[in-house]
Amino acid sequence: MKIIYFDLIESFLNDQMSDAEVRKFKKSLVSDPELAIEYGRHMEIYKAIQDTEAIKLREQLVRIGREYRNDQDTKKSIVKDRKMIYWIAALILVLISLTVIVYRITNTIQVQDYVLETGDEDIYTMTGECRELMTVVARQENFTLIQPPDSAIYLKGQTVPFLWRSELGRPISLDILNRQGKLVVSFSKFQDCQYEYLAMGDKGVYMFRFRDGEEVIKVGIFYIK
Amino acid sequence: MTHYTEASIIEGIARRQNEVLEYVYNTYYPMVRHLVIYNNGTDEDATEVFQEAIIVVFEKIISNELDLNCSLKTFLYSISRNLWLQHLERINRQVSFEDIEKHLVLDESEMYDDFQFHRKRIYQKHFIALTEKCRRILELYFMNKSFDEIARVMGFSSRRYAIKRKYECAKSLFSRIYNDPEFKKIKS
């Protein structure tokens, strides 16, 4: 755009020329092709921007286009957020699965240790009874019954001596049951490591058991005749 | 979303009804976007091409030149395709054009290689980009208002100042247009 032409054309269009200048300008339009082209372009631009309907439509379309893009961005963002949630959920699932796997492996190793300590590899099954048996074995390791010997025979009126060593670190209980299974003696929370039972009951087989709370540590029998 | 028949869409475009234009955008823009994106274009190119296609339809309706011998969808696609081809030709890019919908019967007569159309688009684009005040001054000028009246409406102190402002606004517009790379290509 030549400023000199632009200024000249604008002066002409804005009625800022004298009659003589207007005449000269009109003459130049014929004699100066470059000015004629610039004038033609000037008028073309002015004509184009007078098409207010098309301009309004353009503005509307620009706005709608912007809204459309914003909508798409929002949708993309929602999809992105959703994907993120799925990833987090998947990660949590993986973590839970790993935790379970690690727990189970660790647990198996512990059980295997018990089995190996007992020296009985045949119990290497994971049933509930086996596990219970292994825990009993584990508890028994911390408890040694010195007296009475297994299946010992005592006379009525005699005392049955109980002597034991416990490394459980807590008081234990002793129950004595007659052959009907009826509890004849029950002592709980033994601090000492000995007890003497006066055999005044009926003759027959008696069973005794040492307990750590509800868990049985040791069982045995003796006879009174 | 409300569904519009082709007749109501054409009427809506002619009346510049916002809801119809939104419907047209939502319904047909993805097709044009696909066309442009798959043929070396960007999202912005697609938006511009689609908007130009709507303007073409609008101008055809207004000038009673719209003679649809295919669906509006095909017609819009055809115009968009041709506009995009011309754009690629203008930037001298050799491309093998891939049509997304081979079944579309493209009307080659809808070629807008008429530079006047593209120049008009550039002029109007830059006019829209002017400040609100500049646009208003030029609009008043084109409404054949005297500079005294323009000064009064715009709250200017004098006729002289209104002339000065009109000159500055026109200069700003022309400067934008003449510096537009696309305009430089068309012009040459």
PDB file of C-alpha atoms in Angstrom, chain A residues 1-3 6-7 10 13-16 38 41-69 71-72 76, chain B residues 16-18 21-22 25-26 29-30 47 51-52 54-55 58-59 116 119-121 123-125 127-128 135 138 141-142 147 159 163 166-167 170-171 173-175 177-178 183 187:
ATOM      1  CA  MET A   1       0.000   0.000   0.000  1.00  0.00           C
ATOM      2  CA  LYS A   2       1.454   3.303  -1.020  1.00  0.00           C
ATOM      3  CA  ILE A   3       0.721   5.847   1.700  1.00  0.00           C
ATOM      4  CA  PHE A   6      -3.924   6.052   0.338  1.00  0.00           C
ATOM      5  CA  ASP A   7      -3.862   9.620   1.673  1.00  0.00           C
ATOM      6  CA  GLU A  10      -8.927   9.192   1.555  1.00  0.00           C
ATOM      7  CA  LEU A  13     -13.434  10.279  -0.307  1.00  0.00           C
ATOM      8  CA  ASN A  14     -13.601  12.442   2.829  1.00  0.00           C
ATOM      9  CA  ASP A  15     -14.386  15.591   0.814  1.00  0.00           C
ATOM     10  CA  GLN A  16     -11.182  17.224   1.905  1.00  0.00           C
ATOM     11  CA  GLU A  38      -5.052   1.452  -5.786  1.00  0.00           C
ATOM     12  CA  ARG A  41      -8.661  -1.814  -4.533  1.00  0.00           C
ATOM     13  CA  HIS A  42      -9.702   0.866  -2.049  1.00  0.00           C
ATOM     14  CA  MET A  43     -13.245   0.796  -3.334  1.00  0.00           C
ATOM     15  CA  GLU A  44     -13.245  -3.016  -3.398  1.00  0.00           C
ATOM     16  CA  ILE A  45     -12.285  -3.093   0.281  1.00  0.00           C
ATOM     17  CA  TYR A  46     -14.917  -0.518   1.172  1.00  0.00           C
ATOM     18  CA  LYS A  47     -17.532  -2.435  -0.762  1.00  0.00           C
ATOM     19  CA  ALA A  48     -16.605  -5.718   0.933  1.00  0.00           C
ATOM     20  CA  ILE A  49     -16.895  -4.300   4.422  1.00  0.00           C
ATOM     21  CA  GLN A  50     -20.271  -2.752   3.650  1.00  0.00           C
ATOM     22  CA  ASP A  51     -21.719  -6.267   3.336  1.00  0.00           C
ATOM     23  CA  THR A  52     -22.946  -6.125   6.924  1.00  0.00           C
ATOM     24  CA  GLU A  53     -25.025  -9.302   6.684  1.00  0.00           C
ATOM     25  CA  ALA A  54     -22.030 -11.392   5.649  1.00  0.00           C
ATOM     26  CA  ILE A  55     -19.884  -9.728   8.301  1.00  0.00           C
ATOM     27  CA  LYS A  56     -22.466 -10.451  10.994  1.00  0.00           C
ATOM     28  CA  LEU A  57     -22.655 -14.041   9.815  1.00  0.00           C
ATOM     29  CA  ARG A  58     -18.857 -14.287   9.971  1.00  0.00           C
ATOM     30  CA  GLU A  59     -18.913 -12.974  13.536  1.00  0.00           C
ATOM     31  CA  GLN A  60     -21.607 -15.477  14.498  1.00  0.00           C
ATOM     32  CA  LEU A  61     -19.652 -18.316  12.919  1.00  0.00           C
ATOM     33  CA  VAL A  62     -16.447 -17.279  14.676  1.00  0.00           C
ATOM     34  CA  ARG A  63     -18.297 -17.271  18.006  1.00  0.00           C
ATOM     35  CA  ILE A  64     -20.025 -20.608  17.329  1.00  0.00           C
ATOM     36  CA  GLY A  65     -16.683 -22.057  16.221  1.00  0.00           C
ATOM     37  CA  ARG A  66     -15.083 -20.889  19.452  1.00  0.00           C
ATOM     38  CA  GLU A  67     -17.900 -22.415  21.512  1.00  0.00           C
ATOM     39  CA  TYR A  68     -17.657 -25.640  19.528  1.00  0.00           C
ATOM     40  CA  ARG A  69     -13.932 -25.879  20.204  1.00  0.00           C
ATOM     41  CA  ASP A  71     -17.098 -27.897  24.034  1.00  0.00           C
ATOM     42  CA  GLN A  72     -14.717 -30.294  22.349  1.00  0.00           C
ATOM     43  CA  LYS A  76     -11.609 -34.168  25.761  1.00  0.00           C
TER      44      LYS A  76
ATOM     45  CA  ARG B  16     -28.629 -16.141  10.369  1.00  0.00           C
ATOM     46  CA  GLN B  17     -30.561 -18.034  13.035  1.00  0.00           C
ATOM     47  CA  ASN B  18     -28.141 -18.920  15.771  1.00  0.00           C
ATOM     48  CA  LEU B  21     -26.023 -22.255  12.576  1.00  0.00           C
ATOM     49  CA  GLU B  22     -25.074 -24.162  15.723  1.00  0.00           C
ATOM     50  CA  TYR B  25     -21.724 -26.537  12.871  1.00  0.00           C
ATOM     51  CA  ASN B  26     -22.306 -29.561  15.083  1.00  0.00           C
ATOM     52  CA  TYR B  29     -18.142 -29.468  10.781  1.00  0.00           C
ATOM     53  CA  PRO B  30     -16.658 -32.861  11.848  1.00  0.00           C
ATOM     54  CA  THR B  47     -12.573 -23.964  10.988  1.00  0.00           C
ATOM     55  CA  GLN B  51     -16.911 -20.961   7.893  1.00  0.00           C
ATOM     56  CA  GLU B  52     -16.127 -19.894   4.335  1.00  0.00           C
ATOM     57  CA  ILE B  54     -21.200 -21.481   5.078  1.00  0.00           C
ATOM     58  CA  ILE B  55     -20.624 -17.938   3.797  1.00  0.00           C
ATOM     59  CA  PHE B  58     -25.335 -17.871   2.577  1.00  0.00           C
ATOM     60  CA  GLU B  59     -24.355 -15.663  -0.356  1.00  0.00           C
ATOM     61  CA  GLN B 116     -12.627 -11.713  -5.558  1.00  0.00           C
ATOM     62  CA  ARG B 119     -10.107 -11.093  -1.220  1.00  0.00           C
ATOM     63  CA  LYS B 120     -13.519 -10.305   0.194  1.00  0.00           C
ATOM     64  CA  ARG B 121     -12.983 -12.917   2.873  1.00  0.00           C
ATOM     65  CA  TYR B 123     -11.117  -7.816   3.890  1.00  0.00           C
ATOM     66  CA  GLN B 124     -14.010  -8.856   6.097  1.00  0.00           C
ATOM     67  CA  LYS B 125     -11.769 -10.904   8.391  1.00  0.00           C
ATOM     68  CA  PHE B 127     -12.583  -5.563   9.416  1.00  0.00           C
ATOM     69  CA  ILE B 128     -13.976  -7.856  12.159  1.00  0.00           C
ATOM     70  CA  ARG B 135     -15.908  -0.470  13.095  1.00  0.00           C
ATOM     71  CA  LEU B 138     -16.658   3.074   9.325  1.00  0.00           C
ATOM     72  CA  TYR B 141     -19.501   6.405   7.150  1.00  0.00           C
ATOM     73  CA  PHE B 142     -20.859   3.678   4.873  1.00  0.00           C
ATOM     74  CA  PHE B 147     -18.843  13.647   9.490  1.00  0.00           C
ATOM     75  CA  ARG B 159     -16.089  17.145  12.502  1.00  0.00           C
ATOM     76  CA  ILE B 163     -12.446  12.755   9.767  1.00  0.00           C
ATOM     77  CA  LYS B 166     -12.084   7.675  10.143  1.00  0.00           C
ATOM     78  CA  TYR B 167      -8.762   8.129   8.337  1.00  0.00           C
ATOM     79  CA  ALA B 170      -9.224   3.021   7.457  1.00  0.00           C
ATOM     80  CA  LYS B 171      -5.430   3.142   7.558  1.00  0.00           C
ATOM     81  CA  LEU B 173      -7.668  -1.731   8.207  1.00  0.00           C
ATOM     82  CA  PHE B 174      -5.703  -1.299   4.993  1.00  0.00           C
ATOM     83  CA  SER B 175      -2.445  -1.874   6.765  1.00  0.00           C
ATOM     84  CA  ILE B 177      -5.004  -6.263   4.785  1.00  0.00           C
ATOM     85  CA  TYR B 178      -1.859  -5.336   2.864  1.00  0.00           C
ATOM     86  CA  PHE B 183      -3.498 -11.240   0.449  1.00  0.00           C
ATOM     87  CA  LYS B 187      -2.558  -9.792  -5.105  1.00  0.00           C
TER      88      LYS B 187
END
